[in-house]
């Protein structure tokens, strides 16, 4: 029921995850339990902001069972915070990606004047969800750390910030026409490590293949199984993709959604990674691999990260957003941290005191290692 012309005007040139094409796809292939919400904000009759949000229930059973006593401090704190938790959360952003993919402001808008409208829209979205259950928390996901205007504008509405692990971003030199050019720009020890990974994969009889959209459809079950291998190892599984999501992305975005597979000598897929071309940049998107084979010493994960660099260079992207996990191997590829933070607010004003207290006691996120792989 929103004006499509106004939506397209606001989101043009912004994140692909805000496009109507993507949001329509997500509506049809959303993870179980996730509801989608959109809104437009107007000022004096002119559209000034587009909002894409998702809501879901967050429960303690979304944590991986505790199997080791040496769980990281952050995981232990998360476990204490979620003890007995059963809350509905409205998230401004995309639960299926890292980065700020929930808001688009008009190019000529002054953000400090638009943010009050954004908070009002989120309030109305939350209130409209009462039939699905009372929404307890509102979360603004993955805003840039240096956005002081957002911080100042959100503070009066009891939104409180907390830092997350950074997005690891590799900036691609426009002189790199191939992966060999990228390798040539690296220092000898980093270049040697990548070539050694390639050799180990080759010696294991594993080949690298780019999958067309029809092949992604045909291999949907295998891709989903490999994705679940990685997903189920995470300490906190907020959402799980349905098996139809990746084939739908491949059909919808064609050459802008690159799926690269690792195939064993017997024909089995033992790993895959997807790279999404998002305007000038690229996103290292979903990944999956055979955990048992990786545990035996075959460097599947490292090879898949390198495939993303190959694919992004071939697509003539200017940068790669690798997301915020596995900081060390991404730093070794040359990726650098880009700070992100979230803002959270409870619907009951006194509970925001508790929220602030929880944020204060949460351990600091992991810091990325400093690596200097380029000559």
Phi, psi and omega in degrees: 000001177278156178288112185294328179295319179293319179299313182295324180296318182287325187264354180301129180078356178268197183301136174303330182292351176260357182289151178296328178299313180291315183296327175294319177297315182296323177304321184274343185226037181288151173300152179305135176086356182263129176249142184258147180217141176223156179204153172244141178250132181243150173226118183054039177083358181254136178291128183238346180204140172248137183235129172241127184222164178221148177233151180196166174268137178247123183230161181296333183288358175277354173279142174295140177306139183285119185244348181223141184288342184263035178302145182299153181306317184295321179292321179295320179295319178298320181295320178294318182296324185269004181303115180074009185288138172207083187235149171265134185236136172256122185247119172274104186144194183240119179289347184258013179204160173264142178118173183274090185238029181242352186221143170221122178262150173301144184300328182262008181279149173265110188309322182297337178270345182265329184304321177301324176293324178296315180296323177295318179296318179295323176299316181292323177297318179297315181294327181290346183270008189298331179292331178275353183124149181296129178272123186268320186238145171242131184235127170263118194259129165061052172276150179300140183301325185276008183278082182289333179297315179298316181299314181293323182287328185275337185303316181296343181261016176069020170281132181240136184274153167214144183280148172240174171300148184285159168282130179268120187239128175256120177272127185264126179292130182292353176274351179278106179267348181207171178294330177297324177295320177298314180301320182295338181276351184273154171294157190303316185292324178289320178296319179296322180296320179292316179296326178294322176298315178302317182295318179298320179293316179297317181295334178279000179076024182258133180249154179259128182226139171269130184259128174288167182302322179294326179287324175299319177297314182293328183261016187305317182295318180293319179297318181293322179297318179292321176300316181295329176303319180280316183301316184288346178273351181285147183290332183222116183251092183289316178222155176232127182295142168285159183294343182276349190293308183295316175301322178296319178296318180296319178293318187287320190250356170048241186292345178273358176235101187262124177249121180245128182247153170252120186244129179286168182298333179275005176096352181286141168284127180244000177185157175203159173212147178244141178237123183254123175280116182243092186057239183280337184260181177226153179240123170286107193263232189281149184222153176202148178200165182285107184296323181294317178294319179296322180294338179280356177112358178281120189280065182296315185297315180298319180295323180292321175300319179294328176298323179299317179298315178302312185292322181291321177295316179298328180276000179061037175285157179266342181200165176232126171267111183269354183083191192240026174246164176049061187295323184298304182297330179287324176296325180291338175279348181111003180288145180240152184286139171237115189296141178228150172213157179246160175236136184229147179214137175267147182293332179265116188306313180300332180291342178294337173295318177295317179302314179298320179296318178296319179297320182295326184268351178294136178298154177296145177294158179300139177269139180290145177289151176273119177229146181230076188281344184270151181297000000 
